[in-house]
């Protein structure tokens, strides 16, 4: 139901006639003689022996009959969110291609939905693709009944990250409550249909400018750009409350004094210029509270 929209493939054209060019690959010998594809062999080393396979035999090895082979059923609770390896397919019956498929399909769909199970299948979706492990998740809907075909990972595809858990940090309850209020005030309804891909919009805008011979493309609205003024206005009442609970320390260096987070003390020990340190750190950790400069 959801799949990434990619940019269209580029087409090579003749600069003089603007007609489409067709590429063709040919194999030649050292003497520049063209070799027919039927005379080409591919080999693979197996121990001390090289096994040769013709192009036709290799094509037969790679070609598989498209379809699904049922392997069994599993409870829906066994399907983890991280098992979704790639975009899924949506399967519905077709009476024009397979007569009687709707009756069998609907019976399987209703039983899977009733028993809260999904079907595990071996699937070939393209004649040249490899075998995939597929989970058929039932969707019993009056408008769009069918199965979601989710590509499952193999055991080699699941990674063991061995991440170390972060050490717990004791925070004041007032700071946690203020942070929760900020999160609640910034909550918005997520509607994907209202957010356009800025990369695609820019691509088509440049194509349009080239086609219409415009000096520059029209400016586009970036739906991913946040409204910083609105965000500042919504969280302004919690800003001072959070700043009052953040740990800060006094740093003095070269006539300059300011309140900054504790991790900036390491910068002064390393004799790093304070203003340079503030420029790098304050935008991430805190807001500059006071800055005093002594002028002789």
Short mmCIF file of C-alpha atoms in Angstrom, two decimals:
data_model
loop_
_atom_site.label_atom_id
_atom_site.label_comp_id
_atom_site.label_asym_id
_atom_site.label_seq_id
_atom_site.Cartn_x
_atom_site.Cartn_y
_atom_site.Cartn_z
CA UNK A 1 0.00 0.00 0.00
CA UNK A 2 2.99 2.29 0.58
CA UNK A 3 6.02 2.33 -1.69
CA UNK A 4 8.79 4.86 -2.27
CA UNK A 5 8.29 7.08 -5.32
CA UNK A 6 11.58 7.38 -7.17
CA UNK A 7 12.77 9.66 -9.93
CA UNK A 8 12.08 8.38 -13.45
CA UNK A 9 14.91 6.73 -15.35
CA UNK A 10 16.84 8.97 -17.72
CA UNK A 11 16.58 8.34 -21.47
CA UNK A 12 19.56 8.89 -23.77
CA UNK A 13 18.77 11.03 -26.83
CA UNK A 14 20.66 11.97 -29.95
CA UNK A 15 21.80 15.59 -29.63
CA UNK A 16 21.18 16.33 -33.34
CA UNK A 17 17.85 14.58 -33.98
CA UNK A 18 16.52 14.31 -30.39
CA UNK A 19 15.58 10.69 -31.12
CA UNK A 20 15.93 7.98 -28.49
CA UNK A 21 19.15 5.96 -28.52
CA UNK A 22 19.18 2.20 -27.97
CA UNK A 23 22.26 0.67 -26.37
CA UNK A 24 23.51 -2.76 -27.38
CA UNK A 25 26.26 -4.85 -25.83
CA UNK A 26 28.47 -7.11 -27.94
CA UNK A 27 31.36 -9.38 -26.99
CA UNK A 28 34.42 -9.46 -29.20
CA UNK A 29 37.63 -11.46 -29.29
CA UNK A 30 41.16 -10.10 -29.18
CA UNK A 31 41.00 -9.79 -32.99
CA UNK A 32 37.83 -7.65 -32.76
CA UNK A 33 35.58 -10.42 -34.07
CA UNK A 34 32.01 -10.39 -32.73
CA UNK A 35 31.15 -13.48 -30.67
CA UNK A 36 27.62 -14.85 -30.73
CA UNK A 37 25.89 -15.06 -27.34
CA UNK A 38 25.36 -18.81 -27.76
CA UNK A 39 29.13 -19.30 -27.93
CA UNK A 40 29.77 -17.46 -24.63
CA UNK A 41 30.42 -19.55 -21.53
CA UNK A 42 30.65 -18.52 -17.89
CA UNK A 43 32.69 -20.45 -15.38
CA UNK A 44 32.93 -20.85 -11.64
CA UNK A 45 35.86 -22.34 -9.74
CA UNK A 46 34.90 -25.43 -7.73
CA UNK A 47 37.98 -26.67 -5.92
CA UNK A 48 40.66 -27.20 -8.57
CA UNK A 49 38.08 -27.56 -11.36
CA UNK A 50 36.34 -24.86 -13.37
CA UNK A 51 32.70 -25.58 -14.15
CA UNK A 52 31.46 -23.91 -17.35
CA UNK A 53 27.83 -22.96 -17.95
CA UNK A 54 26.36 -21.57 -21.17
CA UNK A 55 24.25 -18.42 -21.21
CA UNK A 56 21.12 -20.43 -22.00
CA UNK A 57 21.73 -22.83 -19.10
CA UNK A 58 22.40 -19.92 -16.79
CA UNK A 59 19.13 -18.30 -17.86
CA UNK A 60 17.25 -21.51 -17.08
CA UNK A 61 18.87 -21.71 -13.64
CA UNK A 62 17.82 -18.16 -12.78
CA UNK A 63 14.32 -18.36 -14.21
CA UNK A 64 11.58 -19.48 -11.81
CA UNK A 65 7.85 -19.76 -12.18
CA UNK A 66 6.22 -16.81 -10.46
CA UNK A 67 3.86 -17.59 -7.62
CA UNK A 68 3.52 -18.50 -3.95
CA UNK A 69 3.99 -21.87 -2.27
CA UNK A 70 2.30 -22.28 1.12
CA UNK A 71 4.62 -23.49 3.89
CA UNK A 72 2.44 -23.10 6.99
CA UNK A 73 0.77 -20.67 9.39
CA UNK A 74 1.93 -18.68 12.40
CA UNK A 75 0.12 -16.47 14.98
CA UNK A 76 0.10 -12.75 14.22
CA UNK A 77 1.92 -12.12 17.52
CA UNK A 78 5.00 -13.82 16.05
CA UNK A 79 5.35 -11.16 13.34
CA UNK A 80 7.71 -8.51 14.73
CA UNK A 81 7.83 -4.94 13.32
CA UNK A 82 11.50 -5.30 12.36
CA UNK A 83 10.69 -8.34 10.19
CA UNK A 84 9.59 -6.03 7.37
CA UNK A 85 12.62 -6.31 5.11
CA UNK A 86 11.35 -4.36 2.09
CA UNK A 87 8.12 -2.74 0.79
CA UNK A 88 5.22 -5.14 0.83
CA UNK A 89 2.78 -6.19 -1.90
CA UNK A 90 -1.01 -6.40 -1.79
CA UNK A 91 -2.56 -9.57 -3.19
CA UNK A 92 -6.13 -9.94 -4.51
CA UNK A 93 -7.69 -12.74 -6.60
CA UNK A 94 -8.12 -12.54 -10.39
CA UNK A 95 -10.93 -14.58 -11.94
CA UNK A 96 -9.81 -13.65 -15.45
CA UNK A 97 -6.45 -15.38 -15.02
CA UNK A 98 -7.35 -18.22 -12.61
CA UNK A 99 -10.97 -19.37 -12.62
CA UNK A 100 -12.30 -20.10 -9.14
CA UNK A 101 -9.48 -18.24 -7.37
CA UNK A 102 -11.88 -15.82 -5.64
CA UNK A 103 -13.70 -18.60 -3.76
CA UNK A 104 -10.50 -20.21 -2.46
CA UNK A 105 -8.89 -16.84 -1.75
CA UNK A 106 -11.82 -15.51 0.28
CA UNK A 107 -12.07 -18.74 2.29
CA UNK A 108 -8.38 -18.55 3.21
CA UNK A 109 -8.64 -14.83 3.99
CA UNK A 110 -11.62 -15.24 6.33
CA UNK A 111 -10.09 -18.18 8.19
CA UNK A 112 -6.74 -16.41 8.68
CA UNK A 113 -8.54 -13.33 9.98
CA UNK A 114 -10.78 -15.41 12.27
CA UNK A 115 -7.89 -17.42 13.75
CA UNK A 116 -5.53 -14.39 13.84
CA UNK A 117 -2.77 -16.11 11.92
CA UNK A 118 -0.66 -15.26 8.88
CA UNK A 119 0.46 -17.60 6.13
CA UNK A 120 4.16 -18.27 5.54
CA UNK A 121 4.99 -18.83 1.86
CA UNK A 122 7.89 -19.24 -0.52
CA UNK A 123 7.47 -16.64 -3.23
CA UNK A 124 8.81 -15.70 -6.65
CA UNK A 125 7.62 -12.24 -7.69
CA UNK A 126 9.80 -11.85 -10.79
CA UNK A 127 11.04 -14.47 -13.21
CA UNK A 128 14.67 -13.44 -12.62
CA UNK A 129 14.53 -12.71 -8.88
CA UNK A 130 15.58 -15.00 -6.08
CA UNK A 131 13.32 -16.88 -3.74
CA UNK A 132 11.77 -14.88 -0.90
CA UNK A 133 10.23 -15.82 2.41
CA UNK A 134 6.81 -14.14 2.52
CA UNK A 135 4.21 -13.53 5.23
CA UNK A 136 0.60 -13.11 4.06
CA UNK A 137 -1.18 -10.84 6.55
CA UNK A 138 -4.99 -10.85 6.19
CA UNK A 139 -6.93 -7.63 5.77
CA UNK A 140 -10.67 -8.20 5.95
CA UNK A 141 -12.10 -4.92 4.71
CA UNK A 142 -15.35 -4.28 2.86
CA UNK A 143 -13.58 -2.02 0.36
CA UNK A 144 -10.13 -3.61 0.01
CA UNK A 145 -10.04 -7.23 1.26
CA UNK A 146 -6.81 -9.08 0.58
CA UNK A 147 -3.41 -10.14 1.88
CA UNK A 148 -0.41 -7.94 2.60
CA UNK A 149 2.61 -9.87 1.31
CA UNK A 150 5.49 -8.88 3.61
CA UNK A 151 9.02 -9.92 2.64
CA UNK A 152 10.57 -11.63 5.67
CA UNK A 153 14.29 -11.66 6.46
CA UNK A 154 16.48 -14.76 6.52
CA UNK A 155 18.57 -15.59 9.55
CA UNK A 156 21.64 -14.00 7.92
CA UNK A 157 19.75 -10.71 7.49
CA UNK A 158 19.10 -10.17 11.22
CA UNK A 159 21.95 -8.24 12.83
CA UNK A 160 23.20 -8.61 16.39
CA UNK A 161 24.19 -5.09 17.39
CA UNK A 162 25.32 -5.80 21.00
CA UNK A 163 24.53 -2.26 22.10
CA UNK A 164 25.51 -1.25 25.62
CA UNK A 165 22.72 0.24 27.67
CA UNK A 166 23.23 3.86 28.70
CA UNK A 167 23.90 4.50 32.36
CA UNK A 168 20.83 5.86 34.21
CA UNK A 169 20.75 9.57 35.00
CA UNK A 170 18.85 11.06 37.93
CA UNK A 171 16.85 14.08 36.80
CA UNK A 172 14.61 16.39 38.84
CA UNK A 173 10.92 15.58 38.53
CA UNK A 174 10.22 19.24 37.69
CA UNK A 175 12.56 19.04 34.69
CA UNK A 176 10.85 15.85 33.47
CA UNK A 177 7.39 17.41 33.83
CA UNK A 178 8.46 20.54 31.94
CA UNK A 179 9.90 18.44 29.13
CA UNK A 180 6.66 16.43 28.94
CA UNK A 181 4.70 19.65 28.59
CA UNK A 182 6.89 20.72 25.67
CA UNK A 183 6.36 17.37 23.93
CA UNK A 184 2.58 17.62 24.44
CA UNK A 185 2.43 21.19 23.13
CA UNK A 186 4.35 20.26 19.96
CA UNK A 187 2.21 17.21 19.09
CA UNK A 188 0.59 17.36 15.66
CA UNK A 189 -1.48 14.99 13.56
CA UNK A 190 0.68 13.12 11.06
CA UNK A 191 -0.99 13.12 7.62
CA UNK A 192 1.44 11.77 4.96
CA UNK A 193 -0.79 12.99 2.12
CA UNK A 194 -0.02 16.60 3.15
CA UNK A 195 3.79 16.21 3.15
CA UNK A 196 5.50 16.17 -0.24
CA UNK A 197 9.00 14.87 -0.92
CA UNK A 198 11.19 18.00 -1.29
CA UNK A 199 13.77 16.15 -3.41
CA UNK A 200 11.13 15.08 -5.97
CA UNK A 201 9.52 18.52 -5.99
CA UNK A 202 12.88 20.16 -6.67
CA UNK A 203 13.65 17.63 -9.43
CA UNK A 204 10.39 18.24 -11.32
CA UNK A 205 10.69 22.00 -10.78
CA UNK A 206 14.11 21.97 -12.47
CA UNK A 207 12.74 19.85 -15.34
CA UNK A 208 9.88 22.30 -15.79
CA UNK A 209 12.28 25.26 -15.82
CA UNK A 210 14.41 23.59 -18.51
CA UNK A 211 11.37 22.72 -20.62
CA UNK A 212 9.91 26.24 -20.41
CA UNK A 213 13.36 27.86 -20.77
CA UNK A 214 13.05 29.75 -17.49
CA UNK A 215 16.03 31.54 -16.01
CA UNK A 216 15.50 29.76 -12.69
CA UNK A 217 12.91 27.36 -11.26
CA UNK A 218 10.00 28.64 -9.25
CA UNK A 219 10.49 28.70 -5.47
CA UNK A 220 9.00 25.70 -3.70
CA UNK A 221 7.45 25.29 -0.28
CA UNK A 222 9.38 22.82 1.85
CA UNK A 223 6.86 20.91 3.98
CA UNK A 224 9.68 19.56 6.16
CA UNK A 225 10.91 23.01 7.20
CA UNK A 226 9.74 23.71 10.77
CA UNK A 227 8.03 26.95 11.77
CA UNK A 228 10.60 28.09 14.33
CA UNK A 229 8.68 31.22 15.35
CA UNK A 230 5.57 29.17 16.15
CA UNK A 231 7.61 26.57 18.05
CA UNK A 232 9.35 29.27 20.14
CA UNK A 233 5.98 30.80 20.93
CA UNK A 234 4.48 27.48 22.03
CA UNK A 235 7.37 26.47 24.32
CA UNK A 236 8.23 29.93 25.67
CA UNK A 237 6.39 29.37 28.96
CA UNK A 238 8.48 26.27 29.73
CA UNK A 239 11.87 27.63 28.63
CA UNK A 240 12.83 29.35 31.89
CA UNK A 241 11.58 26.42 33.94
CA UNK A 242 13.87 24.01 32.07
CA UNK A 243 16.86 26.38 32.21
CA UNK A 244 16.48 26.71 35.96
CA UNK A 245 16.95 22.96 36.41
CA UNK A 246 19.88 22.49 34.01
CA UNK A 247 23.30 22.11 35.72
CA UNK A 248 25.51 25.12 35.06
CA UNK A 249 28.82 26.45 36.34
CA UNK A 250 30.70 29.74 36.23
CA UNK A 251 33.63 30.05 33.83
CA UNK A 252 35.96 33.05 33.68
CA UNK A 253 38.66 33.47 31.09
CA UNK A 254 40.33 36.56 29.71
CA UNK A 255 37.83 39.03 31.17
CA UNK A 256 34.82 37.08 29.86
CA UNK A 257 32.32 35.45 32.23
CA UNK A 258 29.20 33.49 31.41
CA UNK A 259 26.98 30.66 32.61
CA UNK A 260 27.42 27.52 30.49
CA UNK A 261 26.95 23.76 30.91
CA UNK A 262 29.49 21.79 32.93
CA UNK A 263 31.01 20.06 29.92
CA UNK A 264 32.55 23.36 28.79
CA UNK A 265 34.96 23.24 31.72
CA UNK A 266 36.97 20.70 29.77
CA UNK A 267 37.48 23.29 27.06
CA UNK A 268 39.13 25.72 29.47
CA UNK A 269 41.45 23.00 30.74
CA UNK A 270 42.59 22.40 27.16
CA UNK A 271 43.16 26.19 26.73
CA UNK A 272 40.56 26.35 23.96
CA UNK A 273 39.39 29.93 23.22
CA UNK A 274 36.22 30.50 25.24
CA UNK A 275 34.26 32.37 22.58
CA UNK A 276 35.04 29.65 20.06
CA UNK A 277 33.88 27.07 22.57
CA UNK A 278 30.68 29.00 23.21
CA UNK A 279 29.99 29.25 19.49
CA UNK A 280 30.28 25.46 19.12
CA UNK A 281 28.49 24.38 22.30
CA UNK A 282 25.81 26.90 23.25
CA UNK A 283 23.68 26.28 20.17
CA UNK A 284 23.41 22.63 21.23
CA UNK A 285 23.43 22.59 25.04
CA UNK A 286 22.16 25.90 26.41
CA UNK A 287 21.39 29.57 25.91
CA UNK A 288 23.88 32.26 26.81
CA UNK A 289 22.66 33.82 30.05
CA UNK A 290 25.16 36.65 30.54
CA UNK A 291 28.28 37.92 28.83
CA UNK A 292 30.53 40.59 30.34
CA UNK A 293 33.55 41.99 28.49
CA UNK A 294 36.12 44.18 30.29
CA UNK A 295 37.58 46.93 28.08
CA UNK A 296 40.71 48.68 29.33
#
